[in-house]
Structures are given as structure tokens and as C-alpha cells.
Coordinates of C-alpha atoms in Angstrom, one line a residue:
Chain A
M85 CA 0.0 0.0 0.0
A86 CA 1.2 3.5 -0.8
E87 CA 2.5 5.6 2.0
I88 CA 0.5 8.8 2.5
L89 CA 2.4 11.8 3.8
I90 CA 0.6 15.0 4.9
A91 CA 2.4 18.3 4.3
K92 CA 3.2 20.6 7.2
S93 CA 0.4 23.1 8.0
A94 CA -2.1 21.5 5.6
G95 CA -5.7 22.8 5.9
F96 CA -7.5 25.3 8.0
C97 CA -5.6 28.4 9.1
F98 CA -6.2 30.4 12.2
G99 CA -8.4 33.0 10.5
V100 CA -10.7 30.4 8.8
R101 CA -11.1 28.4 12.0
R102 CA -11.9 31.6 13.9
A103 CA -14.5 32.7 11.3
I104 CA -16.3 29.3 11.5
K105 CA -16.2 29.4 15.3
L106 CA -17.7 32.9 15.4
A107 CA -20.4 31.9 12.9
E108 CA -21.3 28.7 14.8
E109 CA -21.5 30.5 18.1
A110 CA -23.8 33.2 16.6
I111 CA -26.1 30.5 15.2
N112 CA -26.2 28.7 18.5
S113 CA -27.0 31.8 20.5
G114 CA -29.3 33.6 18.1
G115 CA -30.4 31.4 15.2
K116 CA -30.4 32.3 11.5
L117 CA -27.4 34.1 10.2
Y118 CA -26.3 35.5 6.8
S119 CA -22.9 35.8 5.2
L120 CA -22.0 38.2 2.4
G121 CA -20.7 35.6 -0.1
P122 CA -19.7 32.1 1.1
L123 CA -18.0 32.2 4.5
I124 CA -14.9 30.5 3.2
H125 CA -13.8 29.4 -0.3
N126 CA -14.8 25.7 0.2
P127 CA -18.2 24.6 -1.3
Q128 CA -18.4 21.5 0.9
E129 CA -17.8 23.3 4.2
V130 CA -20.2 26.1 3.1
K131 CA -22.9 23.5 2.5
R132 CA -22.3 21.9 5.9
L133 CA -22.6 25.4 7.5
E134 CA -25.8 26.2 5.5
L135 CA -27.5 23.1 7.0
A136 CA -26.6 24.5 10.4
G137 CA -28.2 27.9 9.7
L138 CA -25.7 30.1 7.9
E139 CA -27.1 31.3 4.6
P140 CA -24.7 32.9 2.1
V141 CA -26.2 35.8 0.1
E142 CA -24.7 37.8 -2.8
D143 CA -25.6 41.1 -1.1
E144 CA -27.9 42.5 1.4
S145 CA -30.4 44.1 -1.0
N146 CA -33.1 41.5 -0.5
L147 CA -32.7 41.2 3.3
K148 CA -34.5 42.9 6.1
P149 CA -32.2 44.2 8.9
S150 CA -30.8 41.0 10.4
R151 CA -27.5 39.5 11.6
I152 CA -24.7 39.4 9.0
V153 CA -21.3 37.8 9.5
I154 CA -18.4 39.5 7.7
R155 CA -16.2 36.6 6.5
S156 CA -12.5 36.2 7.1
H157 CA -11.6 38.1 3.9
G158 CA -13.1 41.3 5.3
I159 CA -15.0 44.1 3.6
S160 CA -14.4 47.8 2.9
P161 CA -15.1 50.3 5.7
Q162 CA -17.6 52.0 3.3
R163 CA -19.6 48.8 3.0
E164 CA -19.4 48.1 6.7
N165 CA -20.7 51.5 7.6
Y166 CA -23.5 51.3 5.0
L167 CA -24.7 47.9 6.5
K168 CA -24.7 49.4 10.0
S169 CA -26.6 52.4 8.8
Q170 CA -29.2 50.1 7.4
G171 CA -29.7 48.4 10.7
F172 CA -27.8 45.2 10.2
E173 CA -26.1 43.6 13.1
I174 CA -22.5 42.8 12.2
I175 CA -20.6 39.8 13.4
D176 CA -17.0 40.6 12.3
A177 CA -15.0 37.5 11.4
T178 CA -12.4 39.4 9.5
C179 CA -9.1 37.6 9.9
P180 CA -6.8 39.7 12.2
Y181 CA -4.0 39.2 9.5
V182 CA -6.3 40.8 6.9
K183 CA -6.9 43.6 9.4
A184 CA -3.1 44.1 9.5
V185 CA -3.2 44.6 5.7
H186 CA -5.8 47.3 6.1
E187 CA -3.6 49.0 8.6
A188 CA -0.5 48.7 6.5
V189 CA -2.2 50.3 3.5
Q190 CA -3.3 53.2 5.6
K191 CA 0.1 53.6 7.0
L192 CA 1.8 53.6 3.6
C193 CA -0.7 56.2 2.4
K194 CA 0.0 58.4 5.4
E195 CA 3.7 58.2 4.7
G196 CA 3.3 59.4 1.1
Y197 CA 3.9 56.1 -0.8
F198 CA 2.2 55.1 -4.0
V199 CA 0.7 51.8 -2.9
V200 CA 1.2 48.5 -4.7
L201 CA -1.2 45.8 -3.4
L202 CA 0.0 42.3 -4.6
G203 CA -3.1 40.2 -5.1
E204 CA -5.9 38.9 -7.2
K205 CA -7.9 41.8 -8.6
N206 CA -11.3 40.2 -7.9
H207 CA -10.5 38.5 -4.7
P208 CA -12.8 39.6 -1.8
E209 CA -9.8 40.3 0.5
V210 CA -8.3 42.6 -2.2
L211 CA -11.6 44.4 -2.9
G212 CA -12.2 45.0 0.9
T213 CA -8.6 46.2 1.3
L214 CA -9.0 48.7 -1.6
G215 CA -11.6 50.5 0.6
Y216 CA -8.8 51.4 3.0
L217 CA -6.7 52.9 0.2
N218 CA -7.1 56.6 0.6
C219 CA -4.2 57.6 -1.7
E220 CA -2.9 56.6 -5.1
G221 CA -2.2 52.9 -5.6
I222 CA -3.0 49.8 -7.7
V223 CA -3.5 46.1 -7.5
V224 CA -0.6 44.1 -9.0
E225 CA -1.6 40.6 -10.1
S226 CA 1.1 39.9 -12.7
K227 CA 4.4 41.5 -13.5
Q228 CA 2.8 43.3 -16.5
D229 CA 0.9 45.4 -14.0
L230 CA 4.2 46.8 -12.8
K231 CA 4.6 49.1 -15.9
K232 CA 2.3 51.6 -14.2
V233 CA 4.5 51.7 -11.1
L234 CA 8.0 52.2 -12.7
S235 CA 7.7 56.0 -13.0
R236 CA 7.0 56.4 -9.3
E237 CA 9.6 57.7 -6.9
K238 CA 8.3 56.3 -3.6
V239 CA 6.5 52.9 -3.7
G240 CA 5.0 51.0 -0.7
I241 CA 4.2 47.3 -1.1
V242 CA 1.7 45.2 0.8
S243 CA 0.2 41.9 -0.2
Q244 CA -2.9 39.8 0.0
T245 CA -2.3 37.5 3.1
T246 CA -2.3 34.4 0.9
Q247 CA 0.0 35.7 -1.8
S248 CA 2.7 33.5 -3.3
E249 CA 6.1 34.2 -1.7
Q250 CA 7.9 33.7 -5.0
F251 CA 5.8 36.4 -6.7
L252 CA 6.5 38.8 -3.8
K253 CA 10.2 38.2 -4.1
E254 CA 10.2 38.8 -7.8
V255 CA 8.2 42.0 -7.7
V256 CA 10.2 43.5 -4.9
G257 CA 13.5 42.6 -6.7
E258 CA 12.1 44.2 -9.9
L259 CA 10.9 47.4 -8.3
A260 CA 14.1 47.8 -6.3
L261 CA 16.0 49.0 -9.4
W262 CA 13.3 51.4 -10.6
V263 CA 12.1 53.4 -7.7
R264 CA 14.1 55.7 -5.4
E265 CA 12.4 54.5 -2.2
L266 CA 10.7 51.2 -1.6
K267 CA 8.9 50.2 1.5
L268 CA 7.6 46.7 2.0
I269 CA 5.3 45.6 4.8
N270 CA 5.2 41.9 4.3
T271 CA 1.6 40.9 5.0
I272 CA 1.8 37.3 3.8
C273 CA 0.5 35.4 6.8
N274 CA 2.6 32.8 8.5
A275 CA 0.1 30.0 7.7
T276 CA 0.5 30.8 4.0
S277 CA 4.3 30.8 4.3
E278 CA 4.3 27.5 6.2
R279 CA 1.9 25.8 3.8
Q280 CA 4.0 26.9 0.8
E281 CA 7.1 25.6 2.6
G282 CA 5.3 22.4 3.4
V283 CA 4.7 21.8 -0.3
M284 CA 8.3 22.7 -1.3
E285 CA 9.6 20.2 1.2
L286 CA 7.2 17.4 0.3
A287 CA 6.5 17.6 -3.4
P288 CA 10.0 16.7 -4.6
K289 CA 10.1 13.6 -2.4
V290 CA 6.9 11.8 -3.4
D291 CA 5.6 10.1 -6.5
A292 CA 2.3 12.1 -6.6
M293 CA 0.9 15.1 -4.8
V294 CA -2.8 15.7 -4.0
I295 CA -3.9 19.3 -3.2
I296 CA -7.3 19.5 -1.6
G297 CA -9.4 22.7 -1.7
G298 CA -12.0 24.8 -3.4
K299 CA -11.5 25.5 -7.0
N300 CA -12.5 29.0 -6.1
S301 CA -9.8 29.2 -3.4
G302 CA -6.8 31.4 -4.5
N303 CA -4.4 30.1 -1.9
T304 CA -5.2 26.5 -2.9
R305 CA -4.6 27.2 -6.6
R306 CA -1.3 28.7 -5.7
L307 CA -0.3 25.6 -3.7
F308 CA -1.3 23.5 -6.7
E309 CA 0.9 25.7 -9.1
L310 CA 3.8 25.5 -6.7
S311 CA 3.5 21.7 -6.4
K312 CA 3.1 21.2 -10.1
A313 CA 6.4 23.1 -10.7
L314 CA 8.2 20.7 -8.3
N315 CA 6.3 17.5 -9.2
P316 CA 4.4 17.3 -12.5
N317 CA 2.3 14.5 -11.0
S318 CA 0.2 16.9 -8.9
F319 CA -3.6 17.0 -8.8
H320 CA -6.1 19.5 -7.4
V321 CA -9.3 18.0 -6.1
E322 CA -12.2 19.4 -4.0
T323 CA -13.4 16.0 -2.8
E324 CA -12.4 12.4 -2.7
E325 CA -14.8 11.6 -5.5
E326 CA -12.5 13.3 -8.0
L327 CA -9.5 11.0 -7.2
R328 CA -8.6 8.6 -10.0
K329 CA -6.9 5.3 -9.5
E330 CA -4.7 5.7 -12.6
W331 CA -3.0 8.8 -11.2
F332 CA -1.3 6.7 -8.5
E333 CA -0.2 3.6 -10.5
N334 CA 3.2 2.5 -9.2
A335 CA 3.2 5.4 -6.6
S336 CA 4.8 4.2 -3.4
K337 CA 4.7 7.7 -1.7
I338 CA 1.8 10.1 -2.0
G339 CA 1.9 13.6 -0.6
V340 CA -1.2 15.5 0.5
T341 CA -1.8 19.1 1.3
A342 CA -4.8 21.4 1.6
G343 CA -5.7 25.1 1.3
A344 CA -6.5 27.3 4.2
S345 CA -10.2 26.9 3.7
T346 CA -10.2 23.1 3.5
P347 CA -11.8 21.4 6.6
D348 CA -10.2 18.4 8.3
W349 CA -13.1 16.2 7.6
L350 CA -12.6 16.6 3.9
I351 CA -8.8 15.9 4.2
E352 CA -9.7 12.8 6.1
K353 CA -12.1 11.6 3.5
V354 CA -9.5 12.1 0.8
V355 CA -6.8 10.2 2.8
L356 CA -9.2 7.3 3.4
K357 CA -10.0 7.1 -0.3
L358 CA -6.3 7.3 -1.3
K359 CA -5.5 4.4 1.0
E360 CA -8.2 2.4 -0.7
I361 CA -7.3 3.1 -4.4
A362 CA -3.5 3.6 -4.2
S363 CA -2.5 0.1 -3.3
Chain B
M236 CA 39.8 46.8 -39.5
A237 CA 37.6 45.9 -36.4
E238 CA 34.8 48.3 -35.5
I239 CA 35.2 49.9 -32.1
L240 CA 32.0 50.6 -30.2
I241 CA 32.0 52.7 -27.0
A242 CA 29.4 51.7 -24.4
K243 CA 26.9 54.3 -23.1
S244 CA 28.2 56.4 -20.2
A245 CA 31.7 55.0 -20.3
G246 CA 34.3 56.8 -18.1
F247 CA 34.2 59.7 -15.6
C248 CA 31.0 60.3 -13.6
F249 CA 29.8 63.6 -12.3
G250 CA 31.3 63.1 -8.9
V251 CA 34.8 62.2 -10.1
R252 CA 34.8 65.0 -12.6
R253 CA 33.7 67.4 -9.9
A254 CA 36.4 66.2 -7.5
I255 CA 39.2 66.7 -10.0
K256 CA 37.9 70.2 -10.9
L257 CA 37.7 71.2 -7.2
A258 CA 41.3 69.9 -6.7
E259 CA 42.7 71.6 -9.8
E260 CA 41.0 74.9 -8.8
A261 CA 42.5 74.7 -5.3
I262 CA 45.9 74.0 -6.7
N263 CA 45.7 76.9 -9.2
S264 CA 44.6 79.3 -6.5
G265 CA 46.7 78.2 -3.5
G266 CA 49.4 75.7 -4.6
K267 CA 50.2 72.5 -2.8
L268 CA 47.3 70.3 -1.8
Y269 CA 47.1 66.9 -0.1
S270 CA 44.5 64.2 -0.5
L271 CA 43.7 61.5 2.0
G272 CA 44.3 58.5 -0.1
P273 CA 44.4 58.7 -3.9
L274 CA 41.8 61.2 -5.1
I275 CA 40.2 58.6 -7.4
H276 CA 40.8 54.9 -8.0
N277 CA 42.9 55.4 -11.1
P278 CA 46.7 55.2 -10.8
Q279 CA 47.3 56.9 -14.1
E280 CA 45.1 60.0 -13.4
V281 CA 46.4 60.2 -9.8
K282 CA 50.0 60.4 -11.2
R283 CA 49.0 63.2 -13.6
L284 CA 47.4 65.1 -10.7
E285 CA 50.5 64.5 -8.5
L286 CA 52.6 66.2 -11.1
A287 CA 50.2 69.2 -11.0
G288 CA 50.6 69.5 -7.2
L289 CA 48.1 67.1 -5.5
E290 CA 50.0 64.7 -3.2
P291 CA 48.1 61.7 -1.9
V292 CA 49.0 60.8 1.8
E293 CA 47.9 57.7 3.8
D294 CA 46.8 59.9 6.7
E295 CA 47.5 63.3 8.1
S296 CA 49.8 62.2 10.9
N297 CA 53.0 63.5 9.2
L298 CA 51.5 66.7 8.0
K299 CA 51.6 70.2 9.5
P300 CA 48.2 71.9 9.3
S301 CA 47.6 72.4 5.6
R302 CA 45.0 72.1 2.9
I303 CA 43.4 68.7 2.4
V304 CA 40.9 67.6 -0.2
I305 CA 38.3 65.0 0.9
R306 CA 37.9 62.8 -2.1
S307 CA 34.7 61.9 -3.8
H308 CA 34.2 58.8 -1.6
G309 CA 33.8 61.0 1.5
I310 CA 35.0 60.4 5.0
S311 CA 33.3 59.9 8.4
P312 CA 32.1 63.0 10.3
Q313 CA 34.3 62.0 13.2
R314 CA 37.4 62.1 11.0
E315 CA 36.3 65.4 9.4
N316 CA 35.8 67.0 12.7
Y317 CA 39.2 65.7 14.0
L318 CA 41.0 67.2 10.9
K319 CA 39.3 70.6 11.4
S320 CA 40.2 70.5 15.1
Q321 CA 43.8 70.0 14.1
G322 CA 43.8 73.1 12.0
F323 CA 43.5 71.5 8.6
E324 CA 41.7 73.4 5.9
I325 CA 39.2 71.1 4.2
I326 CA 38.2 71.1 0.5
D327 CA 35.2 68.9 0.4
A328 CA 35.0 67.0 -2.9
T329 CA 32.6 64.3 -1.5
C330 CA 30.3 63.3 -4.3
P331 CA 26.8 64.6 -3.7
Y332 CA 25.4 61.2 -4.3
V333 CA 27.6 59.8 -1.5
K334 CA 26.3 62.6 0.7
A335 CA 22.8 61.2 -0.1
V336 CA 23.9 57.8 1.2
H337 CA 25.0 59.4 4.5
E338 CA 21.6 61.1 4.8
A339 CA 19.7 57.9 4.0
V340 CA 21.6 56.0 6.7
Q341 CA 20.7 58.6 9.3
K342 CA 17.1 58.6 8.2
L343 CA 16.7 54.8 8.5
C344 CA 18.3 54.9 11.9
K345 CA 15.9 57.7 13.0
E346 CA 13.0 55.6 11.8
G347 CA 14.1 52.6 13.8
Y348 CA 15.4 50.3 11.1
F349 CA 18.3 47.8 11.4
V350 CA 20.5 49.2 8.6
V351 CA 21.9 47.0 5.9
L352 CA 24.6 48.8 3.8
L353 CA 25.3 46.9 0.6
G354 CA 28.9 47.5 -0.2
E355 CA 32.5 46.5 0.0
K356 CA 33.6 46.2 3.6
N357 CA 36.9 48.0 3.0
H358 CA 35.8 50.5 0.4
P359 CA 36.5 54.1 1.5
E360 CA 32.9 55.2 0.7
V361 CA 31.6 52.4 2.9
L362 CA 34.0 53.2 5.7
G363 CA 33.1 56.9 5.6
T364 CA 29.4 56.1 5.5
L365 CA 29.7 53.8 8.6
G366 CA 30.6 57.0 10.5
Y367 CA 27.0 58.2 9.9
L368 CA 25.5 55.0 11.2
N369 CA 24.3 55.8 14.8
C370 CA 22.2 52.7 15.3
E371 CA 22.5 49.0 14.7
G372 CA 23.5 47.8 11.2
I373 CA 26.0 45.9 9.1
V374 CA 27.8 46.0 5.8
V375 CA 26.6 43.3 3.4
E376 CA 29.2 42.3 0.8
S377 CA 27.9 38.8 -0.1
K378 CA 24.7 36.9 0.5
Q379 CA 26.3 35.0 3.3
D380 CA 26.4 38.2 5.4
L381 CA 22.6 38.2 5.3
K382 CA 22.4 35.5 7.9
K383 CA 22.9 38.2 10.6
V384 CA 19.9 40.1 9.3
L385 CA 17.2 37.4 9.0
S386 CA 16.1 37.6 12.6
R387 CA 15.4 41.3 12.3
E388 CA 11.8 42.6 12.2
K389 CA 12.5 46.0 10.5
V390 CA 15.3 46.3 8.0
G391 CA 16.4 49.4 6.1
I392 CA 18.6 49.0 3.0
V393 CA 21.0 51.5 1.4
S394 CA 23.9 50.8 -0.9
Q395 CA 27.3 52.0 -1.9
T396 CA 26.7 54.4 -4.9
T397 CA 28.5 52.1 -7.3
Q398 CA 26.9 48.8 -6.2
S399 CA 25.9 46.1 -8.7
E400 CA 22.2 46.4 -9.5
Q401 CA 21.9 42.6 -9.8
F402 CA 23.2 42.2 -6.2
L403 CA 20.8 44.8 -4.8
K404 CA 17.9 43.0 -6.6
E405 CA 18.9 39.6 -5.2
V406 CA 19.3 40.9 -1.6
V407 CA 16.1 42.8 -1.6
G408 CA 14.2 39.7 -2.9
E409 CA 15.8 37.5 -0.3
L410 CA 15.1 39.8 2.6
A411 CA 11.5 40.4 1.5
L412 CA 10.5 36.9 2.7
W413 CA 12.3 37.1 6.0
V414 CA 11.5 40.5 7.6
R415 CA 8.2 42.0 8.5
E416 CA 9.1 45.5 7.2
L417 CA 11.7 46.4 4.7
K418 CA 12.6 49.9 3.5
L419 CA 15.0 50.4 0.6
I420 CA 16.4 53.8 -0.3
N421 CA 18.1 53.0 -3.6
T422 CA 21.3 55.0 -3.5
I423 CA 23.0 53.4 -6.5
C424 CA 23.8 56.5 -8.6
N425 CA 22.4 57.0 -12.0
A426 CA 25.9 57.0 -13.6
T427 CA 26.4 53.5 -12.2
S428 CA 23.1 52.2 -13.5
E429 CA 23.7 53.7 -16.9
R430 CA 27.2 52.3 -17.1
Q431 CA 25.9 48.8 -16.2
E432 CA 23.1 49.1 -18.7
G433 CA 25.6 50.2 -21.3
V434 CA 27.6 47.0 -20.8
M435 CA 24.4 44.8 -20.8
E436 CA 23.5 46.3 -24.2
L437 CA 26.9 46.1 -25.8
A438 CA 28.6 43.0 -24.5
P439 CA 26.3 40.4 -26.1
K440 CA 26.6 42.2 -29.5
V441 CA 30.4 42.3 -29.9
D442 CA 33.2 39.7 -30.4
A443 CA 35.3 41.1 -27.5
M444 CA 34.9 43.7 -24.7
V445 CA 37.6 45.8 -23.1
I446 CA 36.9 47.3 -19.7
I447 CA 39.3 50.2 -18.8
G448 CA 39.9 51.3 -15.3
G449 CA 42.0 51.0 -12.1
K450 CA 42.5 47.5 -10.7
N451 CA 41.7 49.1 -7.4
S452 CA 38.4 50.5 -8.7
G453 CA 35.3 48.6 -7.3
N454 CA 32.9 49.9 -9.9
T455 CA 35.3 48.9 -12.8
R456 CA 35.7 45.4 -11.4
R457 CA 31.9 45.0 -11.3
L458 CA 31.6 46.2 -14.9
F459 CA 34.2 43.6 -15.8
E460 CA 32.3 40.8 -13.9
L461 CA 29.0 41.9 -15.6
S462 CA 30.6 41.9 -19.0
K463 CA 32.3 38.5 -18.5
A464 CA 29.0 36.9 -17.6
L465 CA 27.5 38.2 -20.9
N466 CA 30.6 37.7 -23.1
P467 CA 33.5 35.4 -21.9
N468 CA 35.8 37.4 -24.2
S469 CA 36.1 40.3 -21.8
F470 CA 39.3 41.9 -20.6
H471 CA 40.1 44.4 -17.8
V472 CA 43.0 46.7 -18.5
E473 CA 44.4 49.9 -16.8
T474 CA 46.3 51.1 -19.9
E475 CA 46.7 50.5 -23.6
E476 CA 50.0 48.7 -22.8
E477 CA 48.2 45.7 -21.4
L478 CA 46.2 45.0 -24.6
R479 CA 47.3 41.8 -26.5
K480 CA 46.8 41.3 -30.2
E481 CA 45.7 37.7 -29.8
W482 CA 42.7 38.7 -27.7
F483 CA 41.1 40.2 -30.9
E484 CA 42.0 37.6 -33.5
N485 CA 39.0 37.4 -35.9
A486 CA 37.1 40.0 -33.9
S487 CA 35.1 42.3 -36.2
K488 CA 33.4 44.2 -33.5
I489 CA 35.0 45.3 -30.2
G490 CA 33.2 47.0 -27.3
V491 CA 34.8 49.4 -24.9
T492 CA 33.7 50.7 -21.6
A493 CA 35.4 52.3 -18.6
G494 CA 34.8 52.8 -14.9
A495 CA 33.7 56.0 -13.3
S496 CA 37.3 57.0 -12.4
T497 CA 38.8 56.4 -15.8
P498 CA 39.8 59.6 -17.6
D499 CA 38.9 60.3 -21.2
W500 CA 42.6 60.5 -22.2
L501 CA 43.1 56.9 -21.1
I502 CA 40.1 55.7 -23.0
E503 CA 41.3 57.5 -26.1
K504 CA 44.8 55.9 -25.8
V505 CA 43.2 52.4 -25.5
V506 CA 40.9 53.0 -28.5
L507 CA 43.9 54.2 -30.6
K508 CA 45.9 51.1 -29.7
L509 CA 42.9 48.8 -30.5
K510 CA 42.6 50.3 -33.9
E511 CA 46.2 49.6 -34.5
I512 CA 46.3 45.9 -33.3
A513 CA 42.8 44.7 -34.1
S514 CA 43.0 44.7 -37.8

């Protein structure tokens, strides 16, 4: 039977665990609760929570004043104030590390920097953070976006908490030669660094890698890309049902990791199924 | 006959040209003048200036109070104050771009950063700059030196004005992942960037590259290393006498560049000799 090795720091991070706990506590004490968008980027866990009483809605337009949980990604202060003004009760599950990004952006603005936010342009964390940007700045998703930054004298950099470390490294190295003054506040969270390191350690040592997590989860997709670069035999699945026996033919060691929004019960199911088919 | 192509921005930079002008004016108006160390890192030009009345001395210990020129590399404030207290008249030819490094170091100290000064540990510019460091910091000459920096939370980076851009890029990228906050004040001077770009443009297009400059000149050595990486047929000479006919056999295009302390008359002599032997 193939040996299954779990990467360091696979699965739920502090912020996600905290958001789920806050939502569950609110449901237990006060019943029905809404979240603006799915609480986390994992369809299976979101479904489980929905059965418990947490309903994801696109926006608040069809709701009467009620209790809304702000998910770990956070929202803009403008949106938060608007919700409060409309009589909604807010349960704030914004990850404290995301809050640190909001503060970093404001600090860089105050110090006169043009702000570069490394992240996915449509990611809710990035959209929320942009609400805290009260000076000039842009979101940088690929190196091509840097063209707009090169003429700036003073550039401040922050990043989405789940950004790829390699991308941060490349961008900072690139900008170093162009701008007169560069200030980086490294807001990649420890859980992200550790999970990426876990993949870097494990992927080269195994015959196949399985990365578990929502297809809509940015941090999971980046783990998958990192793994694929180190081991072409890498597969991204949401559930155990997607696993295929032929992926693991002749594999004696299989590595497993999971994104920050992947619950333990899903990891366990995948591991059980792997033990069954990879023999 | 081989075609000779001169790289962009070869030779004297603004700071060196200014230092020589200040020294020559001082000699013309008041006679004998001393410099602490050779005025620039070019033995041939230093010899020419010595004949005009500028005597390089190791230090001031054997001198009676007299006129001393501070060379473009600058000195520490402690040393400058000491000289003044001993009755020496100072002619300050410190390069304004080096002055900017002194200011950047003091600024980073004031803002609470651990200072990383990228440069050669024994270079006079670096030794002078260290006199302005009134907080914790170190000189980083190679990536190995970074070990002492990784545990720091807040790191500020400045560099010797003639540092290699590639090295700055690598160091900044490396530190980005380790420290919480990184501030870079890019103090590589424009002349250095332009000269390095000139080599990057020219070296891959020619059959041989000649880099002219003092063997004791750090910026010339870095131009040579950069050129060698792009064109193995690269040669570092101080004067035309070192050129060898066999280096240019079958060369139809020869590139030439020169360090910041290499005078035009030396470049011209080398070009004349090249035209003679590379035919």
C-alpha cells in the first residue's frame, strides 16, 4: 500500500477556524445568520454550515435588517458603515491578519507612498482592502501590471495575506531597481508561508501530490501551481470523488496538502479514499 | 579593421569630474594640496594630478596643518571634525550622491530600522558612511552576510553608490520573505546604473569587450564581472599597454567601456591602440 504523507500546515488556518467558530457561536445563541458571499472558499464546508443555519447571500439588497457575518476576507469600511446604517447587526469574522493589511495600506498612504497591493484583482480580500486605500495605488496581479509603477519615486508594497512568496520576491526585486524609495510591509500570513514551505519540502520527495481545496480558493490554486512546478504528478481536487486510480499507478509515496479553507473532515475523506485506491 | 563601439556612459562620472575640478582649482589658486588616499581609483590619473601639485597621503599624521581635499568617496564625520580641530583646511569633494547615502543611513536609523549597507567592507565610501550609522546595522558584501539580518523585524537597506544592481535586486528579494518590514532607499547612482546598462546592451553584440579602469576600482571590477557573464571574451586593463593582439583575432566588433574613475585621455589611448592591433 502506498504511504500517505501529509504536508506541514495543511488545511484550516487560524483565520478560517476563527470565522467558523464565530459563525457557529452566533447561530447557537441567536439562530439564523447570513454571510455576504460564502463564508470561506470551500463549497463542501459552506454546504455543511448552511445546513446549520448560515445562509450565504450575494448582497444585502433582499434582506430585512438582520444578523450578518463578515467573512475572514473582510469588507471595505464604506460597505461596513453602510450595513450598519441600514440596521444590520454585524458579526465581524475578518481575519486579524487581513486587518493588518488594512492598517498597512493606511500607514503607507499616510507616509506618502504610492501603494502596490499584490493580489488577485477580484479577490474579496483585495476588494475589501481597496476600501482602505485613501491615496494613489494599484493592485498588481502579474508582472505586467508593474509598468504603471515604474515611474513612481516612492513605492509602498503590501500583499494579500495568501500571496505567493515567490511572486512577492520577484516583484520586490524588480521594483528595487526602478524606484528611489521602496517600503515593503510583508503581510503574507505565517500560515501561508508555512503551507507553501510544506509543499516545497514534500512535493519533490513523493511520486504524486494531491492538493485539496475549493476550485474558487486562490491560496489552494497557488499551492497547486507551486506543487506542479516541483512535481508534474500533482492533482487539485475538491473532494475524494475526483480522485482517479490511474493517477497513482506505481506510486509508493503520495503527498497530501490542503488550502487554508479546507476542513479536516474533507482531508480525512481524501486520505481514506487514497488508502483504498492507491494500493 | 575591427569596428570599435564605446558603451553608453563610459568613463568619468559627475562626482569624479567634480572632485578633479575642485582639486585643480584649489591647486591653481593656492598651490600644494594633499588628498587622504588617492583622489580617485585610477593610478594613471592620480599620477597626472600629482605632477600638478596634488599629493596623496595615507593619513594626516606626518603633516603640519595644511589644505586637504576630501575625495569623492567621502570620510566619516568623526574624521572630518578631527581634521578641522587639528587646524587643517578642508576642501570637500565628497560626491553629492555619496552625501545622499550618508543622509539615507541617518534617516533609516531615526525611523528605527536595522541598517543593511550593501557594499565592499573596506571601500573608503563604505568606511566613511559607517561613521554616519548611529544605530544597529551591518555592511553586506555577499549573500552570506545576510544570515545576521534574517532575525530582524524592521530592516532598512541602502547601498554604496557604485553597487551592482543585480546584487541589490537579489538581496532585496531575499530579505522580502524574512523580515516584517523592509525599506529600501536606492542609493545606486544614475551613472552606475547607466554604465551597467551600457555593458548589458553592448557586451552580447560584440566579439570582445575591453573594460578600462583601475584594478583598485570597485565599480570597474563590477563592470568587468557583468561583462564577463555576458561575453566570456572580456578583458580588464588599466592602460593600452596591457592589450594583447591575440585577444582580438577574428574580432570584427570590439566593445569598450570604462569605470567612473577612468579619464577620457586613457580611454582615447586604448581606442587608438585597439585600432592599431585589431585589424
